[in-house]
Each structure stands twice: as structure tokens, then as C-alpha cells.
PDB file of C-alpha atoms in Angstrom:
ATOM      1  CA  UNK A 115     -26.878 139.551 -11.967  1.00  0.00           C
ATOM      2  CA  UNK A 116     -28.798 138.327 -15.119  1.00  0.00           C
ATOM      3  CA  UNK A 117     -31.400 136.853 -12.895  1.00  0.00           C
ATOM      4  CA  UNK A 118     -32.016 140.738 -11.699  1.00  0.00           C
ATOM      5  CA  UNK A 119     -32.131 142.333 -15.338  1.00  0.00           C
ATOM      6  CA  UNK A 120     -34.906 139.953 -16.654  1.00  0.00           C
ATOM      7  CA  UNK A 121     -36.736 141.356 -14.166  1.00  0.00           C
ATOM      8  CA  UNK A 122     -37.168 145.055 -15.840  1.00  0.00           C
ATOM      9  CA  UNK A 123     -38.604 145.040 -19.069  1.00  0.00           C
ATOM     10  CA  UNK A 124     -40.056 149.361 -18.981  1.00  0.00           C
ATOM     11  CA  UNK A 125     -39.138 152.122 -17.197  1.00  0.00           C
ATOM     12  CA  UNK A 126     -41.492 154.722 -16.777  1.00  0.00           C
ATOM     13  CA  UNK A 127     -38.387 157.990 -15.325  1.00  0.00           C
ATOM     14  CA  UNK A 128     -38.617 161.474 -14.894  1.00  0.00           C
ATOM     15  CA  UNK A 129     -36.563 163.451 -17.623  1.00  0.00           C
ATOM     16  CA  UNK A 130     -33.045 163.733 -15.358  1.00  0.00           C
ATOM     17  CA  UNK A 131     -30.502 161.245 -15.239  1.00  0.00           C
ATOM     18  CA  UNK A 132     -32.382 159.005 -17.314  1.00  0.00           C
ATOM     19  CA  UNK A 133     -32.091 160.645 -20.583  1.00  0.00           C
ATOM     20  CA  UNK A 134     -28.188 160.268 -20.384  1.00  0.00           C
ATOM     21  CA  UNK A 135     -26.951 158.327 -23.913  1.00  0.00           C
ATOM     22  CA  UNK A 136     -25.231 155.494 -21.929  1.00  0.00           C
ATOM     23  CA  UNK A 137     -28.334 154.994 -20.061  1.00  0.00           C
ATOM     24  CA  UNK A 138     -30.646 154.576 -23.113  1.00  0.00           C
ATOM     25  CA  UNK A 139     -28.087 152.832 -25.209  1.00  0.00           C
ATOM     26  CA  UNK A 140     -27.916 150.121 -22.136  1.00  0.00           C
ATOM     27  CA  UNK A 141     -31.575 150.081 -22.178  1.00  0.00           C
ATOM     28  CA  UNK A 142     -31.758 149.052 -25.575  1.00  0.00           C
ATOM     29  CA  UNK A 143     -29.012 146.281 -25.146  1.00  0.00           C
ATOM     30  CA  UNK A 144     -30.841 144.364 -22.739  1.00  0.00           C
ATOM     31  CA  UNK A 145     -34.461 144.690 -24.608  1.00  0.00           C
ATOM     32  CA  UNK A 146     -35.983 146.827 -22.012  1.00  0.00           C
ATOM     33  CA  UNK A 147     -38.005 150.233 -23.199  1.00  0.00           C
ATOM     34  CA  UNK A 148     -38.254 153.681 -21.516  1.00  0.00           C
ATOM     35  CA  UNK A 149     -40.682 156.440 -21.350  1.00  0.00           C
ATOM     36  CA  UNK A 150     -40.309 159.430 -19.466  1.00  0.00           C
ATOM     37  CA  UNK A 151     -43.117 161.962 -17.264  1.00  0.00           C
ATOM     38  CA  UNK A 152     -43.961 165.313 -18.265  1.00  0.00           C
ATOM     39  CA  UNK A 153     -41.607 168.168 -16.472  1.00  0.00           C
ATOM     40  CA  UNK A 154     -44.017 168.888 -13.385  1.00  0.00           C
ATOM     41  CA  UNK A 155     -46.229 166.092 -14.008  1.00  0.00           C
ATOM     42  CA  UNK A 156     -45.480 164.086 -10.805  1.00  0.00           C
ATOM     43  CA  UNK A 157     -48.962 162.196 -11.087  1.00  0.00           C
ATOM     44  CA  UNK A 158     -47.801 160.185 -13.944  1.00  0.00           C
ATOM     45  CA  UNK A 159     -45.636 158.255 -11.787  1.00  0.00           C
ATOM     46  CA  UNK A 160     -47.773 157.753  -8.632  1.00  0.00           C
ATOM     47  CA  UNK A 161     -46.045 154.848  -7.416  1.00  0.00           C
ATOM     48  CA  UNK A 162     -42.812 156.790  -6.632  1.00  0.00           C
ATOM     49  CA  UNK A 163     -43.990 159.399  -5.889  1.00  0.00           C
ATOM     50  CA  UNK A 164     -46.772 157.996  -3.137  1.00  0.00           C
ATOM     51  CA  UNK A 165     -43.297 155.957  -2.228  1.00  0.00           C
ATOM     52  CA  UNK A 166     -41.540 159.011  -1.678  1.00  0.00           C
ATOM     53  CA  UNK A 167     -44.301 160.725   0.383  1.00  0.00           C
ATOM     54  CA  UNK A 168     -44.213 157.875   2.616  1.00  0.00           C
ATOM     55  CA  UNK A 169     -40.468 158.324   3.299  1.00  0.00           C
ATOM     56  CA  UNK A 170     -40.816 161.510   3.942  1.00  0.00           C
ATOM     57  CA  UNK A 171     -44.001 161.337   6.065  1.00  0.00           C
ATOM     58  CA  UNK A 172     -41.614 158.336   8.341  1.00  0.00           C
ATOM     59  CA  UNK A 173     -38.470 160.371   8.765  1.00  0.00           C
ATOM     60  CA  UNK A 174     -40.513 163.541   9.626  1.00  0.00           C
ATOM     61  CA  UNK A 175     -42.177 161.427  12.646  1.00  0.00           C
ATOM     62  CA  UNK A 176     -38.826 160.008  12.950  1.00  0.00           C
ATOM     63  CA  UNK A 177     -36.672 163.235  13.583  1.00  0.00           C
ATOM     64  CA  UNK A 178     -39.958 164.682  15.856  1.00  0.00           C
ATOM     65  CA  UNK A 179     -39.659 161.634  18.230  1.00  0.00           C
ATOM     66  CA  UNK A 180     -35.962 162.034  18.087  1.00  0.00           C
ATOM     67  CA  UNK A 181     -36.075 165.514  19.321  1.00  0.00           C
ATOM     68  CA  UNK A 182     -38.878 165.011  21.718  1.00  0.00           C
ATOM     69  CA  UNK A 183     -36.522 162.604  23.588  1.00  0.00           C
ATOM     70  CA  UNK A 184     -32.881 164.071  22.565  1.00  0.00           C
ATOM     71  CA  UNK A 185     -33.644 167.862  21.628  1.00  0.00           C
ATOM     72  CA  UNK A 186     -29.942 168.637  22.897  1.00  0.00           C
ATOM     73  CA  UNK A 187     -28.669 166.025  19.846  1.00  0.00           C
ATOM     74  CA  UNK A 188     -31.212 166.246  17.422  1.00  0.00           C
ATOM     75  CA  UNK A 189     -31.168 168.618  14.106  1.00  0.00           C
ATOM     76  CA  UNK A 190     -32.226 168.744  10.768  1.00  0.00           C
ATOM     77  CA  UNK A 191     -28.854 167.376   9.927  1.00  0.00           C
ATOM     78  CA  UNK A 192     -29.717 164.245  10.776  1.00  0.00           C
ATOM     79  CA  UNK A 193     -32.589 163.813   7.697  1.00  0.00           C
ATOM     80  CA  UNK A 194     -30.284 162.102   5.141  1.00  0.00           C
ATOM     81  CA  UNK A 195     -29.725 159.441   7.901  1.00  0.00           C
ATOM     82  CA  UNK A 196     -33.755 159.219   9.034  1.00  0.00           C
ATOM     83  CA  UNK A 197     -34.181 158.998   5.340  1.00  0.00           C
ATOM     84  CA  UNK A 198     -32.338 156.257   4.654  1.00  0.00           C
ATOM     85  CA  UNK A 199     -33.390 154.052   7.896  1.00  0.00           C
ATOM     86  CA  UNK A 200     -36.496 154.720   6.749  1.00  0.00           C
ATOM     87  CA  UNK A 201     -35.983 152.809   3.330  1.00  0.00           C
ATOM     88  CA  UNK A 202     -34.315 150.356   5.141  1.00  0.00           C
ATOM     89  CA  UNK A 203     -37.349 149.802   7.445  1.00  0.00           C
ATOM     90  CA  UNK A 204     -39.821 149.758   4.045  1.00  0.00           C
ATOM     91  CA  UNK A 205     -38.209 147.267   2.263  1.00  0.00           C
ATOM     92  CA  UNK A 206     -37.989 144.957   5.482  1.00  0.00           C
ATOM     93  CA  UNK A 207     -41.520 145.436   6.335  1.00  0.00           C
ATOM     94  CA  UNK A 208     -43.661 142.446   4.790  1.00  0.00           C
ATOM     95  CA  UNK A 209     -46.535 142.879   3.627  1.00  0.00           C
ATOM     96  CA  UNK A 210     -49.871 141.447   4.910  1.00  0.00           C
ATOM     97  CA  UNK A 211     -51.454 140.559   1.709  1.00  0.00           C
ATOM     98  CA  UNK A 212     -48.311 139.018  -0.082  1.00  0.00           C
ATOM     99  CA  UNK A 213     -46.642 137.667   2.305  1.00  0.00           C
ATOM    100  CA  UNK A 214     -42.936 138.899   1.609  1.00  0.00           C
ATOM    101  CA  UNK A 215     -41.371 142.103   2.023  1.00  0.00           C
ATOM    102  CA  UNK A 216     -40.406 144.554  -1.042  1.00  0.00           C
ATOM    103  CA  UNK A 217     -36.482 143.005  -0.656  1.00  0.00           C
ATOM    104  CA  UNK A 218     -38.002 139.710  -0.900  1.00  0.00           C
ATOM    105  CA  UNK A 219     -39.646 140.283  -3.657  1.00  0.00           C
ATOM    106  CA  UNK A 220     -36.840 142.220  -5.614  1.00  0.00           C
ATOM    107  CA  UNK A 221     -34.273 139.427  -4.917  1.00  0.00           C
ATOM    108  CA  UNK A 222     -36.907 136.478  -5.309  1.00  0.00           C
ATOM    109  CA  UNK A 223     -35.033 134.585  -2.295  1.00  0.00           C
ATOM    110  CA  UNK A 224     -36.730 134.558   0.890  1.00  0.00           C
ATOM    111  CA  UNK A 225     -35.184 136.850   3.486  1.00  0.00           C
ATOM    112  CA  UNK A 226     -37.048 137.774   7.065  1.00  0.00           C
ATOM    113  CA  UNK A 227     -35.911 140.722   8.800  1.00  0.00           C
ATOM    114  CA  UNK A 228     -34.469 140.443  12.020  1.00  0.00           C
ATOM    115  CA  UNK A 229     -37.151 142.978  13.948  1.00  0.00           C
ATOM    116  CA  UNK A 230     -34.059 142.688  16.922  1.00  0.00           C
ATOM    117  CA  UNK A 231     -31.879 145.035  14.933  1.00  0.00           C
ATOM    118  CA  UNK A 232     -34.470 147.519  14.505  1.00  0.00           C
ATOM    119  CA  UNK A 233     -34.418 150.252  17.158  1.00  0.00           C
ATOM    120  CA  UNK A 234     -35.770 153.727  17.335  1.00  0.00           C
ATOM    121  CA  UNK A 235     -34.409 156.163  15.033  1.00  0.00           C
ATOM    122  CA  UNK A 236     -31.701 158.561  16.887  1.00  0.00           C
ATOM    123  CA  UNK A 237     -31.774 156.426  20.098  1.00  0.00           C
ATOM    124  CA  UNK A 238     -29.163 156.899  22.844  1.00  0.00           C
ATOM    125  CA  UNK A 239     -26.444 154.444  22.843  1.00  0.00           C
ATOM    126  CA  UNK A 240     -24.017 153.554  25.283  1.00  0.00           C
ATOM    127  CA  UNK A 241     -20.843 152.300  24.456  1.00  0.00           C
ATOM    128  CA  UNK A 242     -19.001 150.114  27.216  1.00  0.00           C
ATOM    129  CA  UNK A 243     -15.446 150.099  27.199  1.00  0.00           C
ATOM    130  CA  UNK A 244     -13.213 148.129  29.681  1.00  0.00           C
ATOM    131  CA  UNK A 245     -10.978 149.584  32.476  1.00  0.00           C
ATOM    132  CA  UNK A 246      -7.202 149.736  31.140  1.00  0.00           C
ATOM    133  CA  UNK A 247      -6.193 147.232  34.237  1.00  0.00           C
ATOM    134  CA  UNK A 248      -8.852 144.664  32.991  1.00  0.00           C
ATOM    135  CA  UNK A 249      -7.576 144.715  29.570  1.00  0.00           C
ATOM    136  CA  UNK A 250      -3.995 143.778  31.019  1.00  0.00           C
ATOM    137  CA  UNK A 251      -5.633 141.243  33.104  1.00  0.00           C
ATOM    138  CA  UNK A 252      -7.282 139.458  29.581  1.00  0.00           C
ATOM    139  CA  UNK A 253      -4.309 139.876  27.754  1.00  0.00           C
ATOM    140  CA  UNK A 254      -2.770 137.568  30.162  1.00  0.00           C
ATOM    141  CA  UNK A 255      -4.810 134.935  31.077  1.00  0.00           C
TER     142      UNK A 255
END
């Protein structure tokens, strides 16, 4: 855990959540500084926010393929999950100039996705359960 909190020395925030008292009194206890965005001013943070438009731009293409292959299963209820396989799928993906993916280079230890566990978003699954006589027949032998 230490090894992680060296690793932040500024936050640059929008003016929610990170205003709270506990937040900037823990800020200050571990040497780190803060400064916040203008209400409305989302170009003064353009790394989130182009990191947010990219999330949004892969579960959008996520949930169309879904419901080009699945309509009957597929609904807007399913965003918060697209969403989030999406992040997953970011921080695995290395990248070509560095070399390491963003989790690799948050963590500093060397960790390669395994691409096999990656399949398309909403995908039909099949889920094979035995016949009741065969589980008998295990049980015994």
C-alpha cells in the first residue's frame, strides 16, 4: 500500500466528492496537493475526460453489436455492465509505444492479460449441466 501512495503527489478533481474535509485532510497527511476544475470547465481535465469519451464511445459499439446479434436480450440495461468491461479491456490493453498496459503501469509489476478470457461483450453462453443419472454414476465410482 505505501508503494501505491508515493505514486500521487497532485490531483487535479472536479469540485464533487473531492472537496469532502476527510478527503483534503488525507491529502495533506500524505504530502500530496489538490486543485480542482472550474464547474463546466471539462477541458481543464482532458485526460479524463478524453478517457471517459473513449469508454463511452466502446460500450456504445459494444451494446450495438450486442443487439445486432441478441436484439431479443439486449437493452440499455445492460450499459453499467458494457461500461465496466470496457475499463477492464483499457487497462489490459498494452500499449504500443510503452510497452505495458495502464494496470502495469499503475501496479509497477508486470502483468500480461490473458487475451483467452476476453470474449465479445453480451455473447451467448451455454451452460452444460450433467444428466441426474450421470451424477449418481460419478458419485460412485
Amino acid at each position: 500500500p505505501d508503494l501505491l501512495v508515493s505514486l500521487f503527489y497532485h490531483y487535479h478533481a472536479d469540485n464533487d466528492r473531492f472537496t469532502d474535509n476527510a478527503f483534503i485532510q488525507d491529502c495533506k497527511e500524505q504530502k500530496q496537493t489538490i486543485s480542482y476544475c472550474s464547474v463546466n470547465a471539462h477541458w481543464q481535465n482532458g485526460i479524463a475526460e478524453k478517457r471517459i469519451c473513449d469508454l463511452q464511445d466502446s460500450t456504445r459499439t459494444q451494446l450495438l453489436h450486442a443487439t445486432h446479434r441478441w436484439p431479443q436480450a439486449t437493452t440499455a440495461h445492460l450499459w453499467p455492465y458494457g461500461l465496466r468491461y470496457s475499463s477492464v479491456i483499457a487497462n489490459a490493453t498494452i500499449n504500443t509505444t510503452t510497452g505495458e498496459s495502464p494496470l502495469e503501469r499503475f501496479s509497477q509489476v508486470a502483468v500480461r492479460p490473458k487475451l483467452r478470457h476476453f470474449h465479445p461483450f453480451a455473447c451467448t453462453v451455454y451452460v452444460l449441466t450433467p444428466i441426474p443419472h450421470q451424477i449418481r454414476r460419478s458419485i460412485r465410482d
